[in-house]
Amino acid sequence: MADRLITDDAIASLVEESKEKNNSDNFSNLQGLIKQRFIRSEDSRLFDESRWLKAYRNYRGLYGSDMTFTEKEKSRVFVKITKTKVLAAFGQLIEVLFSSGKFPIGVEPTPIPDSIAQFASVGDEEAPKKKDPKVEIRDIYGYAGDGKKLTPGATTADLLRGLQENYAEVDFNEGPSIKSPDKPQIEPAKETAENLQKLIHDQLEETSAITMLRHVLFEMVLLGTGVLKGPFTHDKVLHKWEKNDDGEQEYRPKAKTVPKLEAVSIWDFYPDPDATSIADCDYVIQRHSFNRSQLRDLKNRPFFMSEAIADCISMGENYEVRGFETSLLDRENLDDLQKKRFEVYEYWGSMDKDLAEQAGLPLSEEMEDLDEVQINAWICNGKVLRLVLNPFTPERIPFHVCPYEINPYQFFGVGIPENMD
């Protein structure tokens, strides 16, 4: 039978075979080593896949292949209590995190700010400061007829907040005002944190961050673990129509650099099998399923090799259907499931320096004494599509893993369906 839905005995035998075949990293080229590490990660999480499949079936109200019926039975009623509990927990998380309608990120100053004054106040008349005679000091309180109107209940803090152009012209001293509230004072650290928070929220709204996080939270509740990737910089196209010299509307798109987040399905996430947390991972591999157009579009992204992508496309689709996909897509067996797709591996982690150099990675003189380097590589059909040094400073693997219930001895967490079962 072609169905690869796995039993516990089959899982154990596959893991043992994997340990015998892949007990070392002795590969002569980079793409071979990445493929070998992917196979090891894939085999090590077979137990987890069986847990996820059972949780998914309980959520959908489906009996698995291990369910047997008597001669008189054709089916049984499946009461979907699990679905009710999963959706209730998901709804509560959404309510707590997004009750304000914004991404749940806040920036606040520490009690004792570093490298910035906690308070700043206007100099006192008894201790005048030296001033540049060329700089005109603007009255921060305004004057009659200046066109500025005060809102009811406005305070000194309201007058100063956000008036950055005025701050540069006001003679502030470090420290709190000794004549408060007669003399105004500001909190530079607090205002800097508020401005940074406003900027972060604006950027996250540009990249649909709330939608991404909702997907992560749902898999976290259902399967026990959610995975968020990023942030990366992304050139977003703003569609604009403007009038030209002839007075006609003309399409003039504008590119804007914004952060980008990605919700990674746990089914496509393959961490270091020896790690118990993302900080402990030596590497992480994300499996992509691309059609021809999606693979060809990689040529437009930075540092992707157009020649290697063209060779990969000419070699044809290489996607291998996994056993769990038959259940996720409601197919009976693997023979019924054919996918004309390219299987692309995105690798983040450490790599032997010599292998990276052989694959064409340019290294600086400062890296000559290193034994290994942190890289990002994309491979498909035995071709290296992209190979760069890890662009993050300090170096890190750009995946954030959030378990619903932490299992201290395993990488993946426990979700509501597994607890109910």
XYZ file of N, CA, C and O in Angstrom, residues 23-145:
492
model
N 25.288 9.447 10.217
C 25.910 9.666 11.510
C 27.079 10.631 11.455
O 27.770 10.828 12.424
N 27.339 11.242 10.331
C 28.431 12.209 10.224
C 28.085 13.229 9.162
O 27.139 13.073 8.410
N 28.888 14.294 9.130
C 28.700 15.370 8.164
C 29.797 15.341 7.104
O 30.218 16.372 6.603
N 30.298 14.169 6.771
C 31.395 14.052 5.812
C 30.863 14.098 4.383
O 30.675 13.085 3.732
N 30.593 15.297 3.913
C 30.143 15.480 2.541
C 31.137 16.369 1.818
O 31.756 17.256 2.414
N 31.300 16.124 0.533
C 32.336 16.828 -0.222
C 31.874 18.178 -0.731
O 32.685 18.969 -1.184
N 30.565 18.478 -0.693
C 30.103 19.778 -1.174
C 29.007 20.313 -0.273
O 28.404 19.586 0.513
N 28.761 21.601 -0.409
C 27.839 22.289 0.497
C 26.407 21.807 0.334
O 25.727 21.533 1.323
N 25.941 21.694 -0.930
C 24.545 21.293 -1.118
C 24.292 19.869 -0.635
O 23.204 19.552 -0.138
N 25.312 19.009 -0.740
C 25.161 17.654 -0.221
C 25.048 17.634 1.291
O 24.261 16.864 1.857
N 25.818 18.480 1.960
C 25.757 18.550 3.420
C 24.414 19.094 3.881
O 23.824 18.596 4.848
N 23.902 20.128 3.202
C 22.599 20.680 3.568
C 21.501 19.643 3.382
O 20.615 19.482 4.230
N 21.544 18.894 2.289
C 20.557 17.838 2.043
C 20.631 16.765 3.125
O 19.605 16.283 3.613
N 21.852 16.405 3.505
C 22.019 15.388 4.540
C 21.466 15.865 5.875
O 20.807 15.111 6.604
N 21.712 17.129 6.208
C 21.193 17.668 7.461
C 19.665 17.760 7.428
O 18.995 17.560 8.450
N 19.114 18.048 6.270
C 17.652 18.091 6.143
C 17.058 16.708 6.397
O 16.054 16.569 7.112
N 17.660 15.676 5.814
C 17.150 14.314 5.999
C 17.205 13.917 7.469
O 16.270 13.307 8.004
N 18.287 14.279 8.135
C 18.419 13.954 9.560
C 17.345 14.661 10.383
O 16.735 14.072 11.277
N 17.106 15.937 10.085
C 16.054 16.673 10.803
C 14.678 16.099 10.507
O 13.829 15.997 11.396
N 14.455 15.726 9.245
C 13.158 15.171 8.855
C 12.887 13.860 9.571
O 11.775 13.629 10.079
N 13.877 12.988 9.635
C 13.688 11.698 10.299
C 13.504 11.855 11.806
O 12.757 11.102 12.429
N 14.169 12.838 12.392
C 14.108 12.996 13.848
C 12.762 13.524 14.322
O 12.431 13.393 15.503
N 11.993 14.141 13.444
C 10.712 14.709 13.883
C 9.520 13.860 13.468
O 8.381 14.329 13.498
N 9.742 12.593 13.099
C 8.632 11.718 12.713
C 7.659 11.509 13.867
O 6.447 11.433 13.666
N 8.198 11.387 15.085
C 7.320 11.250 16.252
C 6.432 12.487 16.394
O 5.241 12.374 16.699
N 7.022 13.662 16.187
C 6.252 14.906 16.305
C 5.185 14.991 15.221
O 4.072 15.461 15.480
N 5.500 14.547 14.012
C 4.513 14.577 12.931
C 3.306 13.707 13.262
O 2.164 14.071 12.943
N 3.562 12.570 13.883
C 2.428 11.713 14.261
C 1.556 12.404 15.310
O 0.330 12.278 15.298
N 2.172 13.156 16.233
C 1.394 13.908 17.226
C 0.568 14.993 16.547
O -0.608 15.204 16.875
N 1.194 15.714 15.608
C 0.490 16.801 14.925
C -0.676 16.282 14.097
O -1.741 16.898 14.048
N -0.470 15.128 13.442
C -1.552 14.562 12.640
C -2.737 14.165 13.516
O -3.898 14.377 13.151
N -2.445 13.596 14.680
C -3.522 13.201 15.581
C -4.268 14.429 16.089
O -5.506 14.444 16.184
N -3.515 15.501 16.407
C -4.144 16.744 16.865
C -5.006 17.345 15.763
O -6.123 17.826 16.025
N -4.518 17.299 14.523
C -5.282 17.850 13.397
C -6.564 17.063 13.155
O -7.631 17.637 12.918
N -6.476 15.730 13.247
C -7.670 14.900 13.040
C -8.703 15.149 14.141
O -9.905 15.214 13.875
N -8.229 15.286 15.374
C -9.168 15.564 16.464
C -9.848 16.913 16.268
O -11.033 17.075 16.583
N -9.108 17.886 15.762
C -9.685 19.204 15.494
C -10.719 19.132 14.376
O -11.782 19.760 14.453
N -10.422 18.347 13.336
C -11.340 18.225 12.199
C -12.481 17.241 12.467
O -13.468 17.229 11.725
N -12.344 16.414 13.486
C -13.365 15.409 13.745
C -13.242 14.217 12.816
O -14.249 13.678 12.357
N -11.996 13.802 12.532
C -11.739 12.689 11.625
C -11.065 11.552 12.376
O -10.208 11.786 13.230
N -11.463 10.322 12.042
C -10.789 9.157 12.603
C -9.558 8.837 11.773
O -9.569 8.954 10.550
N -8.485 8.434 12.453
C -7.254 8.074 11.767
C -7.295 6.657 11.231
O -8.262 5.919 11.409
N -6.201 6.279 10.571
C -6.129 4.941 9.985
C -6.044 3.849 11.044
O -6.250 2.671 10.754
N -5.744 4.234 12.308
C -5.646 3.237 13.372
C -7.003 2.902 13.987
O -7.099 2.016 14.834
N -8.053 3.593 13.569
C -9.387 3.329 14.107
C -10.009 2.127 13.387
O -10.052 2.076 12.165
N -10.476 1.147 14.160
C -11.106 -0.048 13.589
C -12.573 -0.083 14.010
O -12.935 0.347 15.110
N -13.410 -0.598 13.121
C -14.845 -0.705 13.391
C -15.246 -2.171 13.434
O -14.607 -3.037 12.824
N -16.310 -2.444 14.149
C -16.820 -3.817 14.197
C -17.516 -4.149 12.880
O -17.717 -3.283 12.016
N -17.925 -5.409 12.727
C -18.569 -5.832 11.489
C -19.886 -5.096 11.250
O -20.282 -4.869 10.105
N -20.567 -4.719 12.316
C -21.855 -4.051 12.171
C -21.729 -2.533 12.045
O -22.707 -1.853 11.786
N -20.498 -2.012 12.278
C -20.309 -0.557 12.247
C -19.733 -0.103 10.914
O -18.856 -0.758 10.354
N -20.251 1.000 10.436
C -19.669 1.656 9.265
C -19.025 2.984 9.649
O -18.136 3.466 8.955
N -19.494 3.554 10.724
C -18.929 4.819 11.195
C -19.357 5.036 12.631
O -20.194 4.315 13.169
N -18.759 6.066 13.243
C -19.129 6.461 14.597
C -19.237 7.978 14.643
O -18.578 8.683 13.890
N -20.058 8.448 15.567
C -20.187 9.893 15.742
C -18.920 10.429 16.407
O -18.435 9.861 17.378
N -18.382 11.506 15.843
C -17.194 12.144 16.412
C -17.618 13.518 16.942
O -17.891 14.435 16.181
N -17.697 13.635 18.260
C -18.085 14.899 18.881
C -16.881 15.835 18.888
O -15.872 15.545 19.526
N -16.999 16.960 18.193
C -15.829 17.824 17.993
C -15.666 18.827 19.151
O -15.742 20.037 18.968
N -15.427 18.269 20.341
C -15.158 19.139 21.490
C -13.801 19.812 21.333
O -13.608 20.960 21.735
N -12.856 19.103 20.735
C -11.500 19.649 20.569
C -11.530 20.937 19.766
O -10.838 21.905 20.102
N -12.308 20.967 18.699
C -12.381 22.167 17.874
C -12.899 23.347 18.681
O -12.398 24.484 18.556
N -13.913 23.112 19.505
C -14.471 24.179 20.331
C -13.425 24.750 21.276
O -13.298 25.969 21.423
N -12.653 23.864 21.909
C -11.634 24.320 22.859
C -10.499 25.057 22.150
O -9.982 26.056 22.664
N -10.088 24.565 20.981
C -8.998 25.207 20.230
C -9.406 26.611 19.808
O -8.652 27.582 19.975
N -10.603 26.753 19.264
C -11.058 28.063 18.811
C -11.273 29.020 19.984
O -11.042 30.232 19.858
N -11.689 28.489 21.132
C -11.870 29.339 22.317
C -10.526 29.883 22.796
O -10.396 31.072 23.109
N -9.511 29.015 22.840
C -8.179 29.454 23.271
C -7.585 30.443 22.274
O -6.972 31.447 22.663
N -7.773 30.169 20.984
C -7.275 31.072 19.944
C -7.956 32.437 20.056
O -7.299 33.492 19.968
N -9.270 32.438 20.280
C -9.998 33.689 20.417
C -9.546 34.497 21.629
O -9.459 35.733 21.572
N -9.247 33.808 22.733
C -8.789 34.506 23.933
C -7.425 35.152 23.699
O -7.176 36.284 24.148
N -6.531 34.450 23.007
C -5.214 35.022 22.703
C -5.350 36.256 21.818
O -4.681 37.275 22.041
N -6.209 36.167 20.807
C -6.415 37.304 19.904
C -6.980 38.493 20.671
O -6.567 39.649 20.474
N -7.912 38.215 21.573
C -8.533 39.288 22.353
C -7.506 39.978 23.249
O -7.489 41.206 23.377
N -6.644 39.197 23.873
C -5.639 39.773 24.780
C -4.594 40.570 24.006
O -4.228 41.687 24.386
N -4.113 40.012 22.897
C -3.002 40.636 22.179
C -3.438 41.805 21.304
O -2.720 42.792 21.176
N -4.622 41.701 20.685
C -5.031 42.706 19.707
C -6.270 43.491 20.147
O -7.005 44.008 19.318
N -6.495 43.570 21.449
C -7.666 44.306 21.922
C -7.574 45.784 21.565
O -8.587 46.450 21.369
N -6.357 46.318 21.459
C -6.180 47.726 21.099
C -6.130 47.941 19.595
O -6.043 49.082 19.140
N -6.158 46.853 18.813
C -6.109 46.964 17.360
C -4.718 47.184 16.816
O -4.552 47.460 15.624
N -3.688 47.055 17.665
C -2.306 47.259 17.235
C -1.475 46.025 17.534
O -1.849 45.189 18.352
N -0.337 45.924 16.867
C 0.588 44.823 17.114
C 1.096 44.935 18.556
O 1.446 46.029 19.012
N 1.132 43.819 19.296
C 1.457 43.885 20.736
C 2.942 44.101 21.013
O 3.633 43.240 21.541
N 3.438 45.272 20.633
C 4.821 45.645 20.926
C 4.815 47.019 21.577
O 4.197 47.957 21.064
N 5.486 47.143 22.690
C 5.611 48.421 23.365
C 7.071 48.708 23.672
O 7.843 47.779 23.932
N 7.456 49.958 23.626
C 8.832 50.372 23.925
C 8.783 51.345 25.088
O 8.113 52.379 25.019
N 9.482 51.024 26.158
C 9.541 51.885 27.325
C 10.990 52.049 27.766
O 11.796 51.124 27.604
N 11.331 53.208 28.331
C 12.707 53.396 28.812
C 12.960 52.600 30.077
O 12.027 52.288 30.830
N 14.196 52.249 30.314
C 14.558 51.577 31.553
C 14.514 52.580 32.697
O 14.562 53.794 32.480
N 14.422 52.107 33.946
C 14.387 53.053 35.074
C 15.596 53.986 35.112
O 15.474 55.144 35.503
N 16.753 53.470 34.714
C 17.955 54.300 34.639
C 18.473 54.232 33.212
O 19.220 53.311 32.854
N 18.071 55.152 32.337
C 18.470 55.085 30.926
C 19.986 55.173 30.767
O 20.678 55.851 31.533
N 20.484 54.469 29.749
C 21.912 54.444 29.464
C 22.215 55.369 28.295
O 21.551 55.314 27.254
N 23.210 56.229 28.435
C 23.690 57.131 27.387
C 22.656 58.183 26.991
O 22.718 58.725 25.889
N 21.686 58.434 27.828
C 20.708 59.480 27.561
C 20.158 59.992 28.897
O 20.030 59.219 29.856
N 19.904 61.296 28.966
C 19.438 61.885 30.224
C 18.016 61.432 30.540
O 17.184 61.301 29.644
N 17.759 61.182 31.817
C 16.397 60.820 32.219
C 15.490 62.048 32.227
O 14.323 61.968 31.853
N 16.029 63.197 32.636
C 15.288 64.449 32.635
C 16.141 65.544 32.007
O 17.369 65.496 32.039
N 15.463 66.532 31.425
C 16.129 67.731 30.923
C 15.192 68.897 31.191
O 13.977 68.785 31.014
N 15.745 70.029 31.636
C 14.917 71.169 32.001
C 15.535 72.451 31.466
O 16.718 72.507 31.138
N 14.717 73.502 31.390
C 15.179 74.802 30.931
C 16.068 75.422 32.005
O 15.785 75.318 33.199
N 17.177 76.054 31.588
C 18.126 76.647 32.523
C 17.482 77.707 33.396
O 16.580 78.422 32.967
N 17.923 77.810 34.646
C 17.394 78.786 35.586
C 18.023 80.147 35.355
O 19.157 80.274 34.907
N 17.283 81.211 35.759
C 17.776 82.563 35.552
C 19.003 82.844 36.422
O 19.872 83.629 36.063
N 19.068 82.178 37.612
C 20.203 82.425 38.496
C 21.497 81.864 37.934
O 22.587 82.276 38.305
N 21.425 80.872 37.049
C 22.632 80.268 36.492
C 22.515 80.251 34.981
O 22.250 79.219 34.372
N 22.673 81.438 34.351
C 22.509 81.508 32.901
C 23.585 80.707 32.172
O 24.717 80.628 32.622
N 23.184 80.145 31.080
C 24.099 79.358 30.246
C 24.603 80.232 29.116
O 23.955 81.169 28.680
N 25.800 79.899 28.618
C 26.340 80.594 27.473
C 25.546 80.218 26.235
O 25.265 79.050 26.007
N 25.191 81.222 25.450
C 24.365 80.967 24.279
C 25.061 81.525 23.047
O 25.803 82.507 23.115
N 24.816 80.898 21.959
C 25.345 81.378 20.689
C 24.510 82.572 20.256
O 23.288 82.443 20.058
N 25.095 83.774 20.103
C 24.290 84.946 19.739
C 23.630 84.820 18.387
O 22.675 85.520 18.089
N 24.109 83.893 17.552
C 23.528 83.745 16.219
C 22.246 82.916 16.243
O 21.486 82.900 15.289
N 22.023 82.163 17.364
C 20.859 81.297 17.461
C 19.721 82.050 18.141
O 19.877 82.566 19.246
N 18.603 82.124 17.487
C 17.433 82.801 18.043
C 16.632 81.817 18.882
O 16.241 80.748 18.396
N 16.427 82.134 20.133
C 15.676 81.258 21.029
C 14.188 81.498 20.833
O 13.702 82.620 20.980
N 13.461 80.445 20.497
C 12.029 80.552 20.279
C 11.290 80.341 21.590
O 11.640 79.484 22.377
N 10.298 81.150 21.822
C 9.487 81.036 23.026
C 8.608 79.800 22.904
O 7.707 79.741 22.064
N 8.885 78.801 23.750
C 8.143 77.542 23.618
C 6.696 77.683 24.049
O 5.863 76.833 23.745
N 6.361 78.760 24.807
C 4.985 78.956 25.231
C 4.168 79.717 24.200
O 2.955 79.788 24.292
N 4.825 80.326 23.217
C 4.112 81.074 22.192
C 3.784 82.486 22.660
O 4.203 82.937 23.730
N 3.010 83.178 21.875
C 2.648 84.556 22.194
C 1.299 84.841 21.556
O 0.813 84.085 20.702
N 0.686 85.912 21.958
C -0.644 86.264 21.440
C -0.560 86.542 19.941
O 0.291 87.315 19.486
N -1.453 85.904 19.208
C -1.490 86.125 17.767
C -0.567 85.228 16.970
O -0.418 85.424 15.761
